[in-house]
PDB file of C-alpha atoms and ligand atoms in Angstrom:
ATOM      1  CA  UNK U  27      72.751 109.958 117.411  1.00 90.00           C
ATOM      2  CA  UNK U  28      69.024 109.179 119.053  1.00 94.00           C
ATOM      3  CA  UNK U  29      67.889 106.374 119.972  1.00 96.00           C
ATOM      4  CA  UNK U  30      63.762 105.495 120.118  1.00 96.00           C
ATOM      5  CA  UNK U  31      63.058 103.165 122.847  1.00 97.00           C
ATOM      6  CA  UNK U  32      59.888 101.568 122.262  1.00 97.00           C
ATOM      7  CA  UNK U  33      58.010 100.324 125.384  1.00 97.00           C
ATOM      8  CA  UNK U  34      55.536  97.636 125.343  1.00 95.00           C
ATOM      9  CA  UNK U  35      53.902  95.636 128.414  1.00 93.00           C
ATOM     10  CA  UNK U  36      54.752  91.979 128.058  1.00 90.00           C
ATOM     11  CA  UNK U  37      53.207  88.466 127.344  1.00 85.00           C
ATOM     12  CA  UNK U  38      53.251  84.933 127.314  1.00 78.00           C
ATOM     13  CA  UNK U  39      55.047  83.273 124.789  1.00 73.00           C
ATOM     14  CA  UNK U  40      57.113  84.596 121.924  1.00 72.00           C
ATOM     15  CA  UNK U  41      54.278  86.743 120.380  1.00 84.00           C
ATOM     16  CA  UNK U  42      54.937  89.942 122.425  1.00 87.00           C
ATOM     17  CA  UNK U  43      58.614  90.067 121.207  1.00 89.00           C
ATOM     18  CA  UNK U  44      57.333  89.049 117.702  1.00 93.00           C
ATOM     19  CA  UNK U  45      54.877  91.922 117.678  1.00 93.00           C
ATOM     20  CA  UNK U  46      56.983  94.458 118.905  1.00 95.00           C
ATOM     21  CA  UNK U  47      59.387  93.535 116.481  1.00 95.00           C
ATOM     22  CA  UNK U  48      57.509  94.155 113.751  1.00 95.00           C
ATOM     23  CA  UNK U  49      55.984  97.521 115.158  1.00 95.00           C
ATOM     24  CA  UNK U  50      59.793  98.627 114.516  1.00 96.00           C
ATOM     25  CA  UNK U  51      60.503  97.365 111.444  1.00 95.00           C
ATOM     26  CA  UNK U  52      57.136  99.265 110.164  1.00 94.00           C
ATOM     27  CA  UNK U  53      58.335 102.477 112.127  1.00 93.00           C
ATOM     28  CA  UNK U  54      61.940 102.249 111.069  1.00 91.00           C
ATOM     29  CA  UNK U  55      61.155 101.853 107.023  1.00 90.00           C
ATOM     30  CA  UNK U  56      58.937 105.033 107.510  1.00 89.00           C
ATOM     31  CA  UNK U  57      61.279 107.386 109.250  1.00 87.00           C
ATOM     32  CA  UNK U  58      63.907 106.345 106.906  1.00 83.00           C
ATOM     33  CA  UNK U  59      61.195 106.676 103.581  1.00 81.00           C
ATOM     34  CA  UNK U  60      60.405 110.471 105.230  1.00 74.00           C
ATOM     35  CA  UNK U  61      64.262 111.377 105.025  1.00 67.00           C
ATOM     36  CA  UNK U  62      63.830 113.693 108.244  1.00 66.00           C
ATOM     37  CA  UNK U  63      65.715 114.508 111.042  1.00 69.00           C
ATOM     38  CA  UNK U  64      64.968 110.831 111.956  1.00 68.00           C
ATOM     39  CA  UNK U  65      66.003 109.172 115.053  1.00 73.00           C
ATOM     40  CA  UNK U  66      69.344 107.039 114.288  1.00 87.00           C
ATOM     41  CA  UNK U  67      67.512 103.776 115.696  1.00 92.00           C
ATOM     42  CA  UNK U  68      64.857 102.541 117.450  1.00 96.00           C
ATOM     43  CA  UNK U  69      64.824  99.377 119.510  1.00 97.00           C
ATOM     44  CA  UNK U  70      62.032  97.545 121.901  1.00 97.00           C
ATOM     45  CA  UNK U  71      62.016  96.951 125.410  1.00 97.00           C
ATOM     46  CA  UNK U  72      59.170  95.554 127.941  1.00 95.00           C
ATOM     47  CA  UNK U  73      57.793  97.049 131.256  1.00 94.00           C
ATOM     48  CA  UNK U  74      56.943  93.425 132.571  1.00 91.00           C
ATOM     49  CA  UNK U  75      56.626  90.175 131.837  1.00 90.00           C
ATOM     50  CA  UNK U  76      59.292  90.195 128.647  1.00 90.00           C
ATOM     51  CA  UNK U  77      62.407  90.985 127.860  1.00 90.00           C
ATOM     52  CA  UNK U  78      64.910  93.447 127.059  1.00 94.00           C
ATOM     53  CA  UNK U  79      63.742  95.251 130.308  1.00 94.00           C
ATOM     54  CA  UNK U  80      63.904  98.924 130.071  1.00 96.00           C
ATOM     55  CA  UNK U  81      67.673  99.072 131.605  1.00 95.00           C
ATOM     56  CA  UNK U  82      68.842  96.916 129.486  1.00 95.00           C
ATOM     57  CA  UNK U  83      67.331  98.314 126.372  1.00 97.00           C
ATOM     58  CA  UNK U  84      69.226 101.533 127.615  1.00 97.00           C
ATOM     59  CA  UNK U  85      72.477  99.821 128.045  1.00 97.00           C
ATOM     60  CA  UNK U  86      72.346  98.424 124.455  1.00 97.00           C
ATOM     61  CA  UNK U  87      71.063 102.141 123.310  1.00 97.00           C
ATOM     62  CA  UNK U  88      73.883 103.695 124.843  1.00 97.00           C
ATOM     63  CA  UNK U  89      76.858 101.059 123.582  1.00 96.00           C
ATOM     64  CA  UNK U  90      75.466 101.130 119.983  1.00 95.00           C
ATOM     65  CA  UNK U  91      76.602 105.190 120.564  1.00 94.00           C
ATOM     66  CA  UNK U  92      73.853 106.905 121.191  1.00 96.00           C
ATOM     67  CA  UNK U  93      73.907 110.514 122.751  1.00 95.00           C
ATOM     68  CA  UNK U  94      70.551 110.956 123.435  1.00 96.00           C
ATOM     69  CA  UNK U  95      67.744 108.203 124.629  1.00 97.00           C
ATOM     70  CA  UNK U  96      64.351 108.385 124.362  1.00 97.00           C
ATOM     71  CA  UNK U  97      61.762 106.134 125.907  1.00 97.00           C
ATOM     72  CA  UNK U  98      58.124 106.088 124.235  1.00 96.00           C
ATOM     73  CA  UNK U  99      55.615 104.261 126.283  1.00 96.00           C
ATOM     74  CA  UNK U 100      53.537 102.276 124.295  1.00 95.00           C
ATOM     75  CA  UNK U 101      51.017 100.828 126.230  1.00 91.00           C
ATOM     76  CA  UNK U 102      46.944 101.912 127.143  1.00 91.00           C
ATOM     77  CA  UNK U 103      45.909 102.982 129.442  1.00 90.00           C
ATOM     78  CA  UNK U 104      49.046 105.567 130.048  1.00 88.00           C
ATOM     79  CA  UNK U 105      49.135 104.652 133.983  1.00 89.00           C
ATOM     80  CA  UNK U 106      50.800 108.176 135.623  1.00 89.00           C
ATOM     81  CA  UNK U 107      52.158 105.866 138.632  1.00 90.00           C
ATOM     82  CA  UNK U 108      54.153 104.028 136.462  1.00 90.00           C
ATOM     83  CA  UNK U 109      55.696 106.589 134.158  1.00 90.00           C
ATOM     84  CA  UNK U 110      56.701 108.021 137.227  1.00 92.00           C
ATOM     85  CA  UNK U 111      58.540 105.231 137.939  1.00 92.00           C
ATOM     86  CA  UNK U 112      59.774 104.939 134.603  1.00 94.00           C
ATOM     87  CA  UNK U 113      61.367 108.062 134.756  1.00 95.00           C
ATOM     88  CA  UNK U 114      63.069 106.585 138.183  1.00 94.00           C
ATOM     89  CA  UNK U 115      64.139 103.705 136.485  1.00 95.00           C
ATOM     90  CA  UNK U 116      65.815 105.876 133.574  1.00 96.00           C
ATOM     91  CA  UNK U 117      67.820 107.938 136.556  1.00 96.00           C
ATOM     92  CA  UNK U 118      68.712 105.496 138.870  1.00 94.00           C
ATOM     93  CA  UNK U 119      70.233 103.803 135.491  1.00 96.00           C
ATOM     94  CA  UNK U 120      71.863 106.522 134.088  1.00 97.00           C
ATOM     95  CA  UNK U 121      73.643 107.017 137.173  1.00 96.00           C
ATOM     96  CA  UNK U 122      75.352 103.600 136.449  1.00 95.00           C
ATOM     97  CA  UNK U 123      76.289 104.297 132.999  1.00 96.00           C
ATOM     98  CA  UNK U 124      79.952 105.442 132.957  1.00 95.00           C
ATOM     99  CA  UNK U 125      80.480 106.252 128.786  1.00 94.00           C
ATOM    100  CA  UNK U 126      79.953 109.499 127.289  1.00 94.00           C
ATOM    101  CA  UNK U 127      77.399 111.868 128.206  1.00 94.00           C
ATOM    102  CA  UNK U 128      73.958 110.713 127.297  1.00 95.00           C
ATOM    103  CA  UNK U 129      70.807 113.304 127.040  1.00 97.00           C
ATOM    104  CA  UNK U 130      67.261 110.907 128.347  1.00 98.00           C
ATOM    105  CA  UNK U 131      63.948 111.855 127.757  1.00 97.00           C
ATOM    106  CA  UNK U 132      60.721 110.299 127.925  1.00 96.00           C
ATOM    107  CA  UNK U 133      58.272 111.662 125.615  1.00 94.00           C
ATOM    108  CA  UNK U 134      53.809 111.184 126.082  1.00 91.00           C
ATOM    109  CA  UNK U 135      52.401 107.878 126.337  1.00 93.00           C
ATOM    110  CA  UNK U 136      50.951 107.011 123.017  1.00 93.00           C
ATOM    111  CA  UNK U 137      47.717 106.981 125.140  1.00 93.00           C
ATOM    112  CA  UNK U 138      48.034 110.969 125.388  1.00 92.00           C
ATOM    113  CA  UNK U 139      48.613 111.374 121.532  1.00 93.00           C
ATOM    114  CA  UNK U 140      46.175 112.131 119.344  1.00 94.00           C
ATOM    115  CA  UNK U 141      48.127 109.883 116.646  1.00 92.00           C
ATOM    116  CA  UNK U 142      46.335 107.020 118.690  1.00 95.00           C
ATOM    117  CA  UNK U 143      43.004 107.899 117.956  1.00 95.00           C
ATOM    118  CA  UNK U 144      43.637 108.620 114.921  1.00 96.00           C
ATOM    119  CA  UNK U 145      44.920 105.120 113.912  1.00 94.00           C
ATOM    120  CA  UNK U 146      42.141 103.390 115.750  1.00 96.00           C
ATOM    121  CA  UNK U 147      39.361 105.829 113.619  1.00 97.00           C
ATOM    122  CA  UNK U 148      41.270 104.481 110.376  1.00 97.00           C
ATOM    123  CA  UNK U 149      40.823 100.643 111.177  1.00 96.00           C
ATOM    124  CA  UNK U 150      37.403 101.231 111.918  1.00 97.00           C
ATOM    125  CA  UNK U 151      36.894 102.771 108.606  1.00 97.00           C
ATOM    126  CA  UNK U 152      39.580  99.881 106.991  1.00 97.00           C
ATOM    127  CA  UNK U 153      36.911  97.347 108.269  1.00 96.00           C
ATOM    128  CA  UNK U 154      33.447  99.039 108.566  1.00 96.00           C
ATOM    129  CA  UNK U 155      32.372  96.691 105.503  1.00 96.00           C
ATOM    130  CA  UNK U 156      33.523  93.459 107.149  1.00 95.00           C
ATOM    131  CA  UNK U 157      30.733  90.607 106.944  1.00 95.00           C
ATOM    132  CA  UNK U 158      32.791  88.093 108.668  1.00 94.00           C
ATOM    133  CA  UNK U 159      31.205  86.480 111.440  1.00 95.00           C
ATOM    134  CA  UNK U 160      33.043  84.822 114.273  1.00 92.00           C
ATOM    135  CA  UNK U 161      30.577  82.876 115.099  1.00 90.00           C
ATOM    136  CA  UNK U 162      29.933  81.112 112.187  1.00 91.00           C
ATOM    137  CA  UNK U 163      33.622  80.457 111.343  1.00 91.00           C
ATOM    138  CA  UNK U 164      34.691  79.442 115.119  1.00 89.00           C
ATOM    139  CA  UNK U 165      35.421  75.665 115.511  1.00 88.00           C
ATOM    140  CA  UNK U 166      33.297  73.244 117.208  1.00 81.00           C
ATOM    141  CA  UNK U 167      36.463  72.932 119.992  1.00 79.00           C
ATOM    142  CA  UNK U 168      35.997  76.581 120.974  1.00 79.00           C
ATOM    143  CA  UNK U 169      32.664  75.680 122.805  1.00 79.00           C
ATOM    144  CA  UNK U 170      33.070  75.466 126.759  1.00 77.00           C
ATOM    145  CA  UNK U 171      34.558  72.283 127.713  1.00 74.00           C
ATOM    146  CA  UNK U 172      33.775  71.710 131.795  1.00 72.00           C
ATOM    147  CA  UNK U 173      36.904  69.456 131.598  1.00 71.00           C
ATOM    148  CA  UNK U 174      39.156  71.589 130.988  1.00 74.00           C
ATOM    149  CA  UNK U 175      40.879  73.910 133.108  1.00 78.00           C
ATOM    150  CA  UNK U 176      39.316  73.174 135.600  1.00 86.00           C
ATOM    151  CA  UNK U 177      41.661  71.538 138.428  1.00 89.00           C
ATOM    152  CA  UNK U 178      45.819  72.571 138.702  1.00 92.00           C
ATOM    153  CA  UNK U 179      48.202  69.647 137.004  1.00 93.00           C
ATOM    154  CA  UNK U 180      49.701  67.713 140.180  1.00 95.00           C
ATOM    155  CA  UNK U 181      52.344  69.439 142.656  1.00 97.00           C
ATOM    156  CA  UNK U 182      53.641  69.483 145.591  1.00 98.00           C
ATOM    157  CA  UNK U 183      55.069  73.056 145.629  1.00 98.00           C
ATOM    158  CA  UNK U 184      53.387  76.024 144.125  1.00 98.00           C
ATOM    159  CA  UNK U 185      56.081  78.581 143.131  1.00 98.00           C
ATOM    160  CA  UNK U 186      54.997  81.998 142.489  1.00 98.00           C
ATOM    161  CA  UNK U 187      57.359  83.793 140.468  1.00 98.00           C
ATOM    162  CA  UNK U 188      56.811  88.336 140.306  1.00 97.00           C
ATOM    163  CA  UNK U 189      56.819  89.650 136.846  1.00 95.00           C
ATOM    164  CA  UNK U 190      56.176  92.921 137.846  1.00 94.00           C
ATOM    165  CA  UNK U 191      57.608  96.060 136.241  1.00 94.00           C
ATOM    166  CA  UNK U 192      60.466  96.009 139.308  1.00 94.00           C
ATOM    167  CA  UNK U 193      61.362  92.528 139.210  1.00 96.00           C
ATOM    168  CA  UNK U 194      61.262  92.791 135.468  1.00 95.00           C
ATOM    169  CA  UNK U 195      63.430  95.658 135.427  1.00 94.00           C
ATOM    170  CA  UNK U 196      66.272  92.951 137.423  1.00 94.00           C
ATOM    171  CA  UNK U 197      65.588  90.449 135.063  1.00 94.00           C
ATOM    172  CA  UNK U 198      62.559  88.301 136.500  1.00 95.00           C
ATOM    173  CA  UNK U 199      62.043  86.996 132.704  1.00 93.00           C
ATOM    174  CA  UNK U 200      65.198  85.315 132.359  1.00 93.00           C
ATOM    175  CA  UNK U 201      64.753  83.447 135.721  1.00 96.00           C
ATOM    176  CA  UNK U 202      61.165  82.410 134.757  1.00 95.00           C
ATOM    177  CA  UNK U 203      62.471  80.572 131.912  1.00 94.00           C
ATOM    178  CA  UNK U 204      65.684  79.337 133.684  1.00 96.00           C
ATOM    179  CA  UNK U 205      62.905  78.207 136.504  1.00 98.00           C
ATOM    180  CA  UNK U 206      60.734  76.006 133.847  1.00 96.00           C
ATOM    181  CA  UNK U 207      64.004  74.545 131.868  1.00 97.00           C
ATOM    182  CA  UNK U 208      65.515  73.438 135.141  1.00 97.00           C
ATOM    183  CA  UNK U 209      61.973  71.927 136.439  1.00 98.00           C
ATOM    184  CA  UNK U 210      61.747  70.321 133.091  1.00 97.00           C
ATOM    185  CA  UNK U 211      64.745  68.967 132.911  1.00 97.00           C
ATOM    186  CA  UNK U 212      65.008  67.317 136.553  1.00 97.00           C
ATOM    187  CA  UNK U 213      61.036  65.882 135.907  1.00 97.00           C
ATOM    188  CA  UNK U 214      59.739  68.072 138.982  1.00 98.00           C
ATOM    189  CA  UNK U 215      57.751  70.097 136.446  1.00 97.00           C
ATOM    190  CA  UNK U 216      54.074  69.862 137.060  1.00 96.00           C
ATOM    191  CA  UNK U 217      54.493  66.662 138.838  1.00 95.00           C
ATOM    192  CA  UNK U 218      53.581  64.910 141.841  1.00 94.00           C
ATOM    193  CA  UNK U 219      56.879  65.702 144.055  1.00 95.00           C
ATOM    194  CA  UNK U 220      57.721  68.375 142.138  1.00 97.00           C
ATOM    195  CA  UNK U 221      55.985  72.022 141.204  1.00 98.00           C
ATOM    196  CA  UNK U 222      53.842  74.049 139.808  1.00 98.00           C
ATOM    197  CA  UNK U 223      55.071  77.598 138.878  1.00 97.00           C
ATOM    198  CA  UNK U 224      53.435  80.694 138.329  1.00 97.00           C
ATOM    199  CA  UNK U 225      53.929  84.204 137.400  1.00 96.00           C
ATOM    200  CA  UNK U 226      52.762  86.979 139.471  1.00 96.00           C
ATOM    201  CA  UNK U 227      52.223  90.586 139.358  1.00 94.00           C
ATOM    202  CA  UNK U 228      53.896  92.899 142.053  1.00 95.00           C
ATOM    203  CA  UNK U 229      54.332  90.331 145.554  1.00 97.00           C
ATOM    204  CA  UNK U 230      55.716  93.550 147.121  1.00 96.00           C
ATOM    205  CA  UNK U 231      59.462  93.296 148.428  1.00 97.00           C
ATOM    206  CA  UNK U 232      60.162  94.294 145.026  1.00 96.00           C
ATOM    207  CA  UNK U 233      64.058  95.855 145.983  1.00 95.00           C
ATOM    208  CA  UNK U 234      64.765  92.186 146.570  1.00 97.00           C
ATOM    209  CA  UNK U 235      63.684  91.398 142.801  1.00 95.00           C
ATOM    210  CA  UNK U 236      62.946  89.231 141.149  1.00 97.00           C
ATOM    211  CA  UNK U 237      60.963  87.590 144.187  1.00 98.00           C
ATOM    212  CA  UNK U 238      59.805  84.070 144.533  1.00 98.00           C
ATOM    213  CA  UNK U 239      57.714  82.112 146.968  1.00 98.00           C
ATOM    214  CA  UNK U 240      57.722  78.971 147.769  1.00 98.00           C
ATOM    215  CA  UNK U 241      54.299  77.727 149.076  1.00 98.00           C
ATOM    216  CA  UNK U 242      53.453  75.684 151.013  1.00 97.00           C
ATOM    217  CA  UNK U 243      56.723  76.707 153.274  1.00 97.00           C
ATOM    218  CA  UNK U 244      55.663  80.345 153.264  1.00 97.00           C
ATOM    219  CA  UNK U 245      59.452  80.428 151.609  1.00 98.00           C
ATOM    220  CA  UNK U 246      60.082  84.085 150.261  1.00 98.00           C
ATOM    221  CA  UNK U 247      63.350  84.333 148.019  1.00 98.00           C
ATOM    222  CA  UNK U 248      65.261  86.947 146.069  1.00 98.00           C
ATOM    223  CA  UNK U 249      66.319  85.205 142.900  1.00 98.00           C
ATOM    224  CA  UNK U 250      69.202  87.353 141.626  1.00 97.00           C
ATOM    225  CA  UNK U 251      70.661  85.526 138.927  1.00 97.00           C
ATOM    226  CA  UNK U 252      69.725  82.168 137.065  1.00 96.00           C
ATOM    227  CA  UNK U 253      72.081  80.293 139.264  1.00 97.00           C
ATOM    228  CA  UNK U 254      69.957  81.362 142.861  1.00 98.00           C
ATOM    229  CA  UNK U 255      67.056  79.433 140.274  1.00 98.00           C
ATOM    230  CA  UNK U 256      69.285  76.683 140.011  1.00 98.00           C
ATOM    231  CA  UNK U 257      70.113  76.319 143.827  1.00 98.00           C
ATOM    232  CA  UNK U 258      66.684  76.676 144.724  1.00 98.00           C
ATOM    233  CA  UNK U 259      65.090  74.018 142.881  1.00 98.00           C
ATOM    234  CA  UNK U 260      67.708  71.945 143.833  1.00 98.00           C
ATOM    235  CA  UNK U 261      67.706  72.397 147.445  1.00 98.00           C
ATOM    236  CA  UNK U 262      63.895  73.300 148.083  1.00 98.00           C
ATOM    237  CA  UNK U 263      61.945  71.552 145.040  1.00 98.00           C
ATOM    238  CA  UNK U 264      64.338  68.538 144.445  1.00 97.00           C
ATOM    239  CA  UNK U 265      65.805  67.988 148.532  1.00 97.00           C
ATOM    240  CA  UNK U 266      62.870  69.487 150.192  1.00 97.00           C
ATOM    241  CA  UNK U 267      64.934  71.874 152.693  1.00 97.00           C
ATOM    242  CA  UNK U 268      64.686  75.689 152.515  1.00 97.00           C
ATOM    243  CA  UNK U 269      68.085  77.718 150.540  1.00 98.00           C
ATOM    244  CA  UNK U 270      68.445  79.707 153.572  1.00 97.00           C
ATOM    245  CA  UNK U 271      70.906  81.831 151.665  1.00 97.00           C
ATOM    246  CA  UNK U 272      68.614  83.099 148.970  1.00 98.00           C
ATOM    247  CA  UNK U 273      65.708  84.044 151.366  1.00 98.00           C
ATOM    248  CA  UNK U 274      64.500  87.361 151.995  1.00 97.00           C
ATOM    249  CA  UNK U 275      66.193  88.495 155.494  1.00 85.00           C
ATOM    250  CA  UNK U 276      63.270  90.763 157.576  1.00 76.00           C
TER     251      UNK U 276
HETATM  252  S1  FES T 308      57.615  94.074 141.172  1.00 93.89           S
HETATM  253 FE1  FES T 308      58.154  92.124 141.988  1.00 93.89          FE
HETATM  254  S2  FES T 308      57.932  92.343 144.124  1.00 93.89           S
HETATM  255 FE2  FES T 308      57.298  94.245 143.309  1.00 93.89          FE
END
């Protein structure tokens, strides 16, 4: 049985997951319409900032019973660095999988297929007659408002949370939501005492992942699991000393 993992970069929000969702539903219907030698399933993952991360995607692949994985990078542009790490990613978690003997590939980046260019040449003729104008249809709250976004919402602690592909790949999007729930729910989110989080791209330590710092204490943490979030906000955000035990030892 083959499984097709489908891999996206990630997003804000729910839309990401939503759209990726779809994207397999659409590709699923059609491989089982063409009655070929299709793939048994195909499932989603995300290289950052979303969830199932790539290892997990392959855990759930290989527990549904597949006996060979493949991993289709969706994203543009292709970036060779980071299919090489993908390809690291796929070994290093292979050689935790103890089931039944698994075949992994991972095929061309849609980038590299000509299937891409072809799509994109049949929107353009799809909507080559289009009149619509933007705009004229845009609302009058679109225009440039100098009020807006223009200073940070109060803090005392700026919290800078990696979503990069490493610390995504060790579950950085579960602790960025378990880092705004338990902000929210002790009122230190976006307040005066309490912080302001932010996600991050790569902040370097990344075989600590997911990392965190804690500014203005120069604080840098490995935030392995959602209860290190837990003890940090309590002890750093909420009682102002540093959680010794979560930070990243030189
Ligand atoms: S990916 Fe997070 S520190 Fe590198």
């Amino acid at each position: 049985m083959t499984a097709v993992i489908l891999l996206s970069r990630g997003g804000y929000g729910h839309t990401p997951r939503e759209d990726l969702d779809q994207l397999i539903n659409s590709v699923s219907a059609s491989l089982n319409d063409a009655k070929t030698d299709a793939p048994s399933f195909v499932i989603g993952a995300f290289v950052n900032r979303g969830a199932p991360s790539l290892p997990d995607a392959l855990h759930s692949c290989a527990e549904q019973g597949a006996t060979k994985i493949v991993v289709l990078p969706l994203f543009v542009p292709s970036d060779k660095n980071l299919q090489r790490w993908l390809a690291k990613v796929m070994v290093r978690w292979h050689s935790t999988w103890d089931g039944a003997p698994l075949v992994l590939q991972i095929w061309p980046a849609l980038a590299e297929h000509k299937a891409l260019g072809e799509a994109i040449t049949s929107v353009i003729k799809e909507y080559s007659t289009d009149t619509s104008d933007l705009i004229k249809t845009a609302p009058p709250r679109w225009e440039h408002n100098p009020a807006g976004w223009s200073y940070p919402p109060p803090h005392s602690y700026h919290l800078l949370l990696c979503q990069g592909p490493r610390c995504t790949a060790n579950g950085a999007t579960d602790r960025w939501q378990e880092l705004r729930n338990r902000l929210r729910k002790k009122n230190l989110l976006e307040r005066k005492n309490g912080a302001l989080p932010v996600t991050t791209d790569c902040l370097f330590p990344c075989n600590h992942g997911p990392v965190m710092i804690v500014h203005p204490d120069n604080a840098w943490y490995s935030v392995p699991s959602t209860a290190a979030v837990d003890t940090i906000v309590t002890q750093h955000i909420e009682n102002k000393s540093v959680a010794q035990e979560h930070l990243i030892q030189p």
